[in-house]
Amino acid sequence: MEQYTLNIIVVGLSFALYIGIAIWARAGSTSEFYAAGRGVHPVVNGMATAADWMSAASFISMAGLLAFGGYQTSLFLMGWTGGYVLLALLLAPYLRKFGKYTVPEFVGDRFYSKAARIVAVVCLLAASITYVIGQMKGVGVAFSGFLNISYSTGLWIGAGIVAVYAVLGGMKGITYTQVAQYCVLIFAYTIPAIFISLQLTGNFLPQIGLFGTHLESGQPLLAKLDEVVTQLGFTQYTAHTTSTLNMVLYTASLMIGTAGLPHVIVRFFTVPRVADARWSAGWALVFIAILYTTAPAVGAMARLNFITTVYPGGDITQPLEMEARPNWMKNWEATGLLTIEDKNGDGKIDFTADEATNEVTKLDRDIMVLANPEIAGLPGWVIALVVAGGLAAALSTAAGLLMAISSAVSHDLIKGVFNPNISEKSELMAARISMLVAIVIATLLGLNPPGFAAQVVALAFGIAAASLFPVILLGIFSKRINKQGAIAGMLAGLLSTLLYIFAYKGWFFIPGTAFATTPILGIAPEAFGAVGAIINFIVAFVVSNATEETPEEIQELVESIRVPKGAGAATGH
C-alpha cells in the first residue's frame, strides 16, 4: 500500500473517532459546554489535561528545536515541566475551590470589579489567540506533509476539522476527544522513538539510548553528534552559547506562563471536588512525563539521522547527489517547508553552517518529528501514526484554547458584563459563534506565523506570565491587593510585554512592521514575559498600597479559598 493511502486511512480513522466522540458527548447545557458538567474522573481529566497541554509545540516543534538548538533549548523542557508543577501546587486546587467556570470570572469576583473582569478577558484573548496561532502552524505543517499540499491549504483544512468537533462538543466533547487524542499522540511519539533508539544505540528506551553508545562508531551518541555538527561548522550540540540572563528569564517566562494559561486552568473546573483537582494534576504530570523524557532523544537522533542522510558515508567531502535524494525530501520540498538549492551546480547537496555554501536553504524545524520515521526508514504504518499523532497534538490544544476564548467572550463579557439576563440557549450560541470567529482569526494569522510553533507558543506563555499569572497568584494569596492594583498590574504587564514582542516580531505579527533589531540586554521577545510579570507585581503592590484597603468581605473570601473548610487552630501538646 502506498504511503499516501496509508496516511489517509490512519488519519481518517482518527478523525472519525474524534468527531464521533464529539457527537456522543455533545454539550446540551452551559454547564456541560464550559465545565463538562463537573463530572470528569481525575484520571480521565489528567489524560485530557496532558493532551490539552502537550500541543503541537510539544509534539512537533520541541524536538525540532532540540535537534538544531541543542542543550540550550532544553529550557523548554525545564520551563514547561516546572510550570506545570507550579500550577498543580499553587493554583489549581484553590481555583477549583472557588468554583467558577473561567479565570476572568475568578478575577472579577475576587477583585469585585467588572472592569477587572474585562481586563482579564483581554489578557486571556491576547495569550490564547497567540497560542492558537502556534497550534494552527502545527496543523498546517502536518496536513501539508501527509497530503503533499501547500502549507496554507493544509492550514485551512485543519481549521475546518477543529471547527466541527470543538464547536459541537464544548468542554464535554473536547474532554473525551482529548483522551483519545492523548492515546494517539503518545503512541505516535514513543513507537518511532523506540525503533530509532534501537537502530542507533541498541537500547529499547530512548531515554537510555540518548546517553548510550552509537553502534556504528562505538562512540557515545552525544559525542558522535558533537563531532559531526562541529565538522560542518555548526555549534557543538552540547554547548551553552546563549546569554545566561536570557536563558534564566526564558525558563522563568515559560514556567510562570504555564501556570497562567487559561485553557489549562479551566480543566480543573471539570472535576467534582477540590481533591480531584489535585489528583488530576498528578496524573497529568505522569502522562506528560512520558513524552517529555523522550523528546531530548528524539531531537538528538533526528539531527544525527538528517546529517547521515545528507552525508551517507560519514565523509563530509562526499555529500548526497541531488538526484539521489530520498522521496521524503521531495515530498517536504513540495510543501515549501524544505528547500534545497544547488548553488554551485555540482549536482550534490552541501549542508553546512556557512550560509554562502549551505544548499539546504530552508529547513523548517517543525518538520523534523514528522519526517523522522521516514529519515530512519521505518515502516509505513509508523509514518502514518506519527502524522496522526502530530495532528492530534495540535488539534487537542487548539480545541482547549478555543474553548477558553469562547467562554471568555460569551460567559465573561456577554453574560457577565453586557447582558446578564441572556438565556442559556443564546449564551451557547454566542459561545459557538465566538469560537468560529477565533478559528478564522487564528488561521489568518497562522498563514504568516512569527516563528516555529514552539517559538510562537513561547510568546503566548510570555503574555500569560506577564498578565494573568500575577493577578491569579495575588488573588489567592494576598488580601491587600485591591481592584485598582489588579487592573493596573494586568495592564502594565500586558502592554509592556506586547510592546516588546511587537517591536521585534512586528505589529500583530505582520511581516515588515518590526522596528527594533537588537534585544535589550540580550533578552529575547519570548523571554520578556518574566520581566513583564515583575512589572505586574510591582505595579499591583504600589497601586494597592496607594489606594483603599480591600473590603472585609473580600478578605474573608480570600481566607476561605486558602484555608480548608472546618480547619481549627493548632494546639500545643
PDB file of N, CA and C in Angstrom, residues 21 41 80 133 180 251 264 325 328 365 455 532 540 566-567:
ATOM      1  N   ILE A  21     -16.832  10.947  18.939  1.00  0.00           N
ATOM      2  CA  ILE A  21     -16.867  11.241  20.374  1.00  0.00           C
ATOM      3  C   ILE A  21     -17.553  12.582  20.625  1.00  0.00           C
ATOM      4  N   HIS A  41     -13.781  12.171  35.760  1.00  0.00           N
ATOM      5  CA  HIS A  41     -12.929  11.433  36.701  1.00  0.00           C
ATOM      6  C   HIS A  41     -11.507  11.997  36.668  1.00  0.00           C
ATOM      7  N   TRP A  80       8.480  24.388  30.853  1.00  0.00           N
ATOM      8  CA  TRP A  80       7.119  23.870  30.750  1.00  0.00           C
ATOM      9  C   TRP A  80       6.808  22.857  31.851  1.00  0.00           C
ATOM     10  N   ILE A 133      -2.294  30.444  17.248  1.00  0.00           N
ATOM     11  CA  ILE A 133      -1.502  30.618  16.021  1.00  0.00           C
ATOM     12  C   ILE A 133      -0.443  29.519  15.931  1.00  0.00           C
ATOM     13  N   ALA A 180      -8.844  10.472  23.727  1.00  0.00           N
ATOM     14  CA  ALA A 180      -8.493   9.693  22.531  1.00  0.00           C
ATOM     15  C   ALA A 180      -7.259  10.274  21.861  1.00  0.00           C
ATOM     16  N   THR A 251      13.329  30.591  30.755  1.00  0.00           N
ATOM     17  CA  THR A 251      12.811  29.465  31.537  1.00  0.00           C
ATOM     18  C   THR A 251      11.733  29.938  32.502  1.00  0.00           C
ATOM     19  N   VAL A 264      -5.542  25.603  30.355  1.00  0.00           N
ATOM     20  CA  VAL A 264      -5.141  24.518  31.248  1.00  0.00           C
ATOM     21  C   VAL A 264      -5.836  24.666  32.600  1.00  0.00           C
ATOM     22  N   ARG A 325      18.403  12.080  -3.815  1.00  0.00           N
ATOM     23  CA  ARG A 325      17.748  12.432  -2.550  1.00  0.00           C
ATOM     24  C   ARG A 325      16.473  11.600  -2.390  1.00  0.00           C
ATOM     25  N   TRP A 328      11.223  11.327   0.813  1.00  0.00           N
ATOM     26  CA  TRP A 328      10.710  12.174   1.885  1.00  0.00           C
ATOM     27  C   TRP A 328      11.186  13.614   1.704  1.00  0.00           C
ATOM     28  N   ARG A 365      12.067  23.740  11.287  1.00  0.00           N
ATOM     29  CA  ARG A 365      12.283  22.844  12.436  1.00  0.00           C
ATOM     30  C   ARG A 365      11.063  21.994  12.743  1.00  0.00           C
ATOM     31  N   GLN A 455       8.223  28.543  19.191  1.00  0.00           N
ATOM     32  CA  GLN A 455       8.542  29.949  19.423  1.00  0.00           C
ATOM     33  C   GLN A 455       7.272  30.782  19.586  1.00  0.00           C
ATOM     34  N   GLY A 532       7.858  41.187  32.290  1.00  0.00           N
ATOM     35  CA  GLY A 532       6.504  41.728  32.362  1.00  0.00           C
ATOM     36  C   GLY A 532       5.794  41.334  33.646  1.00  0.00           C
ATOM     37  N   ALA A 540       1.053  46.337  40.834  1.00  0.00           N
ATOM     38  CA  ALA A 540      -0.092  45.910  41.642  1.00  0.00           C
ATOM     39  C   ALA A 540       0.108  46.272  43.109  1.00  0.00           C
ATOM     40  N   GLY A 566     -13.528  24.116  57.821  1.00  0.00           N
ATOM     41  CA  GLY A 566     -13.606  23.450  59.109  1.00  0.00           C
ATOM     42  C   GLY A 566     -12.286  23.315  59.832  1.00  0.00           C
ATOM     43  N   ALA A 567     -11.207  23.880  59.295  1.00  0.00           N
ATOM     44  CA  ALA A 567      -9.904  23.756  59.945  1.00  0.00           C
ATOM     45  C   ALA A 567      -9.897  24.567  61.233  1.00  0.00           C
TER      46      ALA A 567
END
